PDB file of C-alpha atoms in Angstrom:
ATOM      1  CA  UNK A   1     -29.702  44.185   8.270  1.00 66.00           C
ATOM      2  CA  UNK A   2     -32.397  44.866  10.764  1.00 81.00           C
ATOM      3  CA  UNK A   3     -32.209  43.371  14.390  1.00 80.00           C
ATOM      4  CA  UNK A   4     -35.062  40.675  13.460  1.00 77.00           C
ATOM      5  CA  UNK A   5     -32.634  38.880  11.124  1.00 78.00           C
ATOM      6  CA  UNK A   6     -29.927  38.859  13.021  1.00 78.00           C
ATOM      7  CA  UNK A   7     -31.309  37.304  15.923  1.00 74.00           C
ATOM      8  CA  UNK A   8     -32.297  34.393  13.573  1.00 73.00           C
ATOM      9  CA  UNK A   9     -28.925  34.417  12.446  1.00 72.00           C
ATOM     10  CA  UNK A  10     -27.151  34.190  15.915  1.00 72.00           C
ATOM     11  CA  UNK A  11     -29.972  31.222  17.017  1.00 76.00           C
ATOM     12  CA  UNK A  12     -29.620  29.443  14.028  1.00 71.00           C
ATOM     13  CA  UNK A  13     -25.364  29.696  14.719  1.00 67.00           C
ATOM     14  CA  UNK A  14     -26.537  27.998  17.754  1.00 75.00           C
ATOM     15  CA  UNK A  15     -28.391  25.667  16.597  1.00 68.00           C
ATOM     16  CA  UNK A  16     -25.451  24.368  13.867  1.00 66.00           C
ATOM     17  CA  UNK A  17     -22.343  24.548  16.574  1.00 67.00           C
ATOM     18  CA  UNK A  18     -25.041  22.341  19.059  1.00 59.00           C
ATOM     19  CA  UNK A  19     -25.577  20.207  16.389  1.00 58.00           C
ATOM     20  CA  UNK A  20     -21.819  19.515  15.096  1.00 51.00           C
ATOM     21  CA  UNK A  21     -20.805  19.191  18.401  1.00 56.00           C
ATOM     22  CA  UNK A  22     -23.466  16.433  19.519  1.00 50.00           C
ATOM     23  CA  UNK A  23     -22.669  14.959  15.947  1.00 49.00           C
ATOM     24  CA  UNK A  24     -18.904  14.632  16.979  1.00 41.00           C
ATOM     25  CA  UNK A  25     -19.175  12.760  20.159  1.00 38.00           C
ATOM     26  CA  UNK A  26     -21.561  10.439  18.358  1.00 38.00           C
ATOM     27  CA  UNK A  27     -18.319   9.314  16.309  1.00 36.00           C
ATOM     28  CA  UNK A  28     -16.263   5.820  17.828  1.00 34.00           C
ATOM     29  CA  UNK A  29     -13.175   6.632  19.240  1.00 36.00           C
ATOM     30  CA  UNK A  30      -9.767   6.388  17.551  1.00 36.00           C
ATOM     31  CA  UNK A  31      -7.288   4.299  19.431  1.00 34.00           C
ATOM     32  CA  UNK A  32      -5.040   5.786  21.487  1.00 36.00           C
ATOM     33  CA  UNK A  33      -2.322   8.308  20.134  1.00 35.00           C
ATOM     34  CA  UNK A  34       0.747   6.361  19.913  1.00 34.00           C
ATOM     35  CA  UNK A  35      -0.078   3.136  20.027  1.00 35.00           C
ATOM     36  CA  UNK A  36       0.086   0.898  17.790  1.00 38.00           C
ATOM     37  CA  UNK A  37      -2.945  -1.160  16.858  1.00 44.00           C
ATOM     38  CA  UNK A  38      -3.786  -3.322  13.639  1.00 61.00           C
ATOM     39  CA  UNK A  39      -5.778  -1.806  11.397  1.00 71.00           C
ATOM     40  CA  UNK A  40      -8.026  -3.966   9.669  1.00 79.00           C
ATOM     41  CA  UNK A  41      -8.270  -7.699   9.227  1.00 80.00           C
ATOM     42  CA  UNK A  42      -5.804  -9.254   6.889  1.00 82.00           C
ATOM     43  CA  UNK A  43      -8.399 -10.763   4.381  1.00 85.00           C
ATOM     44  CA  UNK A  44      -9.348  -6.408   4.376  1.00 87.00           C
ATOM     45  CA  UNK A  45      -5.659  -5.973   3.005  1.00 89.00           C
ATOM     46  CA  UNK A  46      -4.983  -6.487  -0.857  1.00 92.00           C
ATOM     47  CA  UNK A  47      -1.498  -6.079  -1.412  1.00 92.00           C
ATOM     48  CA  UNK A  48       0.691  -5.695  -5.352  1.00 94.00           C
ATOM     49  CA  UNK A  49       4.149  -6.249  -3.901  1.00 94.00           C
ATOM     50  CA  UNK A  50       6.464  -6.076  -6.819  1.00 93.00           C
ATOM     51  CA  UNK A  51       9.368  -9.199  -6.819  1.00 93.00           C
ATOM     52  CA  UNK A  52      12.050  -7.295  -6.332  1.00 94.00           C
ATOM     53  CA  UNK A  53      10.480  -6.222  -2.474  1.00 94.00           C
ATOM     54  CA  UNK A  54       9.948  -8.269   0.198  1.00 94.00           C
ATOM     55  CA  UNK A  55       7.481  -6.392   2.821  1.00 93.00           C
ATOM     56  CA  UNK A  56       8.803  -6.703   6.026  1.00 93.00           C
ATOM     57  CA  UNK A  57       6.751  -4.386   8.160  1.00 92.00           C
ATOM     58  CA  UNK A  58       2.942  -2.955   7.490  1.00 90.00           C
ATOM     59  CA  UNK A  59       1.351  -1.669  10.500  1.00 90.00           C
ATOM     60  CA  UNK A  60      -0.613   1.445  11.487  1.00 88.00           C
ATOM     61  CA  UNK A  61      -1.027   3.221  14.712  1.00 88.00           C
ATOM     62  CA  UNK A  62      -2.524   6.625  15.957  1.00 87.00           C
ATOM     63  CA  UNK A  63      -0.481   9.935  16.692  1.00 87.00           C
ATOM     64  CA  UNK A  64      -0.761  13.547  17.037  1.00 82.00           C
ATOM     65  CA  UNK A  65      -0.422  15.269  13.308  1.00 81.00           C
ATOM     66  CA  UNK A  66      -0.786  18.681  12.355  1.00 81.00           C
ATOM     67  CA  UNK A  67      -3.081  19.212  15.608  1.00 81.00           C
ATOM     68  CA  UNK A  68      -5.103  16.138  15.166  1.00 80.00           C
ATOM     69  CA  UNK A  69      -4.881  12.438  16.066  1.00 83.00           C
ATOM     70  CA  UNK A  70      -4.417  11.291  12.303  1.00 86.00           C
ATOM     71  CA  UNK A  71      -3.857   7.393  10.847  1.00 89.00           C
ATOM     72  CA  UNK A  72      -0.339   6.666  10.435  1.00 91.00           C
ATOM     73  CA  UNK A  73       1.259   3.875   8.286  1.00 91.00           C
ATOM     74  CA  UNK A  74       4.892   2.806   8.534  1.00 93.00           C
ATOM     75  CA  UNK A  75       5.602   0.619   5.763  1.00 93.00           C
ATOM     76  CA  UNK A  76       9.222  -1.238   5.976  1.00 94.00           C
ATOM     77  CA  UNK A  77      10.665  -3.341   3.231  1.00 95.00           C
ATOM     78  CA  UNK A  78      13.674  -5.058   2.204  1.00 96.00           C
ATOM     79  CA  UNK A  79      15.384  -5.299  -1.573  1.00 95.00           C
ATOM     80  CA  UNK A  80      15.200  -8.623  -2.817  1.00 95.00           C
ATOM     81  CA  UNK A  81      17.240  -8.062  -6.228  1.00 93.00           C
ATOM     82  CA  UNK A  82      20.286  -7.893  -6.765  1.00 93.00           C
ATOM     83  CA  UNK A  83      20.987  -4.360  -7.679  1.00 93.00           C
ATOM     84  CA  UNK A  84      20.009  -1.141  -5.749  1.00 94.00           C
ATOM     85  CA  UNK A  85      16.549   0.091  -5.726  1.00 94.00           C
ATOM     86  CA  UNK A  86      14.077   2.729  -4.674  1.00 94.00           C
ATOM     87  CA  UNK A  87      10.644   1.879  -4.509  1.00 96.00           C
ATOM     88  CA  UNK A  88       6.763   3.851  -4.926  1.00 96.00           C
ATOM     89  CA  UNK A  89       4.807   3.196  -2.140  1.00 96.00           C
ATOM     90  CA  UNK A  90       1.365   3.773  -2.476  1.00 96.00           C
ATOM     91  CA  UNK A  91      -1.999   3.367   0.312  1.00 95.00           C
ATOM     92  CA  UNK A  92      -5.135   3.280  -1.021  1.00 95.00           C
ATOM     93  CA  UNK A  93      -8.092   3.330   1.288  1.00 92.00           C
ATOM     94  CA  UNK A  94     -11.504   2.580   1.037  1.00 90.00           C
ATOM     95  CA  UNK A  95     -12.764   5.963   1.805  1.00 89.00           C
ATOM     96  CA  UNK A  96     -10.797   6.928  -1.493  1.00 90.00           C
ATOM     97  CA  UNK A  97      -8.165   8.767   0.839  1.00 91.00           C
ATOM     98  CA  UNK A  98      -4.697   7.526  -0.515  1.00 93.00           C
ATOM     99  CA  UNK A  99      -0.722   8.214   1.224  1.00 94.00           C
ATOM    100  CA  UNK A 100       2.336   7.298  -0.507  1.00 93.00           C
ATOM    101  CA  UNK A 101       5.962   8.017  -1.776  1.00 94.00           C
ATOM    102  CA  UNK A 102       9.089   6.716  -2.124  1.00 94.00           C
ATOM    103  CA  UNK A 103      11.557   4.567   0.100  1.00 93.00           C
ATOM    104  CA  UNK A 104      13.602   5.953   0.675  1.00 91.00           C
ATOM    105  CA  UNK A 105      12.482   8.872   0.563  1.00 89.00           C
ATOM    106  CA  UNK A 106      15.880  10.870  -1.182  1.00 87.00           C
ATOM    107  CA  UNK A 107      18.754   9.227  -2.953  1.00 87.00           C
ATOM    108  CA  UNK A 108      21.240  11.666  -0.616  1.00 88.00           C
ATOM    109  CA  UNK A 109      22.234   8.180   1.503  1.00 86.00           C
ATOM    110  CA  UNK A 110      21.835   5.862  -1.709  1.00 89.00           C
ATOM    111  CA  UNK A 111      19.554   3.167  -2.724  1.00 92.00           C
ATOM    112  CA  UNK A 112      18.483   0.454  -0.781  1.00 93.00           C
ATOM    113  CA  UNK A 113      21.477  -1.599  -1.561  1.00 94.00           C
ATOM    114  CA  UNK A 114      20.339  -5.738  -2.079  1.00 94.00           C
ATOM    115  CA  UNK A 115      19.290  -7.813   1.063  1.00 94.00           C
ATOM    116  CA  UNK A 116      19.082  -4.490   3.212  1.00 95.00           C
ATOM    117  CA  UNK A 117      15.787  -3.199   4.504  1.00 95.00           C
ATOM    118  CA  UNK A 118      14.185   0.240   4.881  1.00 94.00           C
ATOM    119  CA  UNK A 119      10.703   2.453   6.263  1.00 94.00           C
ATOM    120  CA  UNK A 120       8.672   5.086   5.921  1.00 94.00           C
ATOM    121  CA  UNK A 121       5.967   6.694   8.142  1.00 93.00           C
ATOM    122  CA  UNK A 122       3.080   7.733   6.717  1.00 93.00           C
ATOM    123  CA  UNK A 123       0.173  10.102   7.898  1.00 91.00           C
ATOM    124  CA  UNK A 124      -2.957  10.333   6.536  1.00 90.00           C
ATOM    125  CA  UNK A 125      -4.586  13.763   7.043  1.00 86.00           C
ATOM    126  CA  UNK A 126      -7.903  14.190   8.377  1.00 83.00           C
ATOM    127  CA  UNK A 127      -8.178  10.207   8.722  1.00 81.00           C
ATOM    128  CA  UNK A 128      -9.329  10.017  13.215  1.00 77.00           C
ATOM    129  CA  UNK A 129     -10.398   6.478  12.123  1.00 82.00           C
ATOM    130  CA  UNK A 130      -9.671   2.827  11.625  1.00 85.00           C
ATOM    131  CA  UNK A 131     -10.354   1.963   7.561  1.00 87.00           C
ATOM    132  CA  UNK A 132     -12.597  -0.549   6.287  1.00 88.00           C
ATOM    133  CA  UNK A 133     -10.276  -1.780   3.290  1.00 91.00           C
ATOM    134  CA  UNK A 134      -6.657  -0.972   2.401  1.00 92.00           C
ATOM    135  CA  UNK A 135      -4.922  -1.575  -0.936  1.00 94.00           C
ATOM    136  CA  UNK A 136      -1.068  -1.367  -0.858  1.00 94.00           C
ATOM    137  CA  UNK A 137       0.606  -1.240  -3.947  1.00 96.00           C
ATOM    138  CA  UNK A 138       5.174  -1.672  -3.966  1.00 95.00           C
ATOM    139  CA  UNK A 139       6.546  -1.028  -7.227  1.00 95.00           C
ATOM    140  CA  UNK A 140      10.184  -0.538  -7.700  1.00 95.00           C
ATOM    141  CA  UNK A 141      11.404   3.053  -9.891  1.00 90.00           C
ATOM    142  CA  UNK A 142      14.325   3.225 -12.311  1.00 66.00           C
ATOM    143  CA  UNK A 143      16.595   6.138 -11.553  1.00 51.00           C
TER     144      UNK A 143
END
């Protein structure tokens, strides 16, 4: 490689860190890390809640995550049945990022025996921003 083209390379390298970094501070700011914010208007939230959960906590909030200030959700609910259950969890988002699993999470402590309530936190990597739409879907899983 001769010294011509790499002086072009080493200007255009430049040229593309200038421009992602001018690019990035163009972006709206997250909210703060740790505190806890709502995300998106209600009538933005579509929620399948199976009958068997009642959902007793949805919120999100911003915290440090793998090096970044990523979306978190903590979902909380509580067993309506009348037998122990474990439920799916799932978070779609408008972007077509989606965050789920189960609550609880292991069986090690038992179900979520009836009338008693439990949450999850959930991060959604690479997400610095609020979402335009969320679809949460509770279904309850048969062990």
């Amino acid at each position: 490689m001769n010294r011509k083209t790499r002086f072009l390379l080493y200007i255009a390298g430049i040229l593309l860190t200038a421009g992602l970094m001018l690019s990035s501070c163009a972006k709206s700011k997250p909210a703060a890390a740790g505190k806890s914010s709502p995300c998106i208007a209600e009538d933005k939230i579509m929620q399948e809640i199976a009958s068997e959960a009642q959902l007793e906590e949805f919120s999100c909030f911003f915290k440090q995550w793998e090096g970044s200030n990523t979306l978190h959700f903590k979902v909380g609910l509580k067993n309506k049945s009348s037998s122990p259950q474990r439920f799916k969890v799932h978070i779609f988002l408008d972007n077509g990022k989606a965050v789920g699993g189960l609550i609880p999470r292991t069986t090690k402590g038992g179900l979520i025996k009836p009338g008693d309530t439990a949450d999850f936190v959930y991060p959604v990597s690479g997400m610095p921003d609020k979402p335009g739409e969320i679809t949460l879907v509770v279904k309850p899983i048969s062990e």
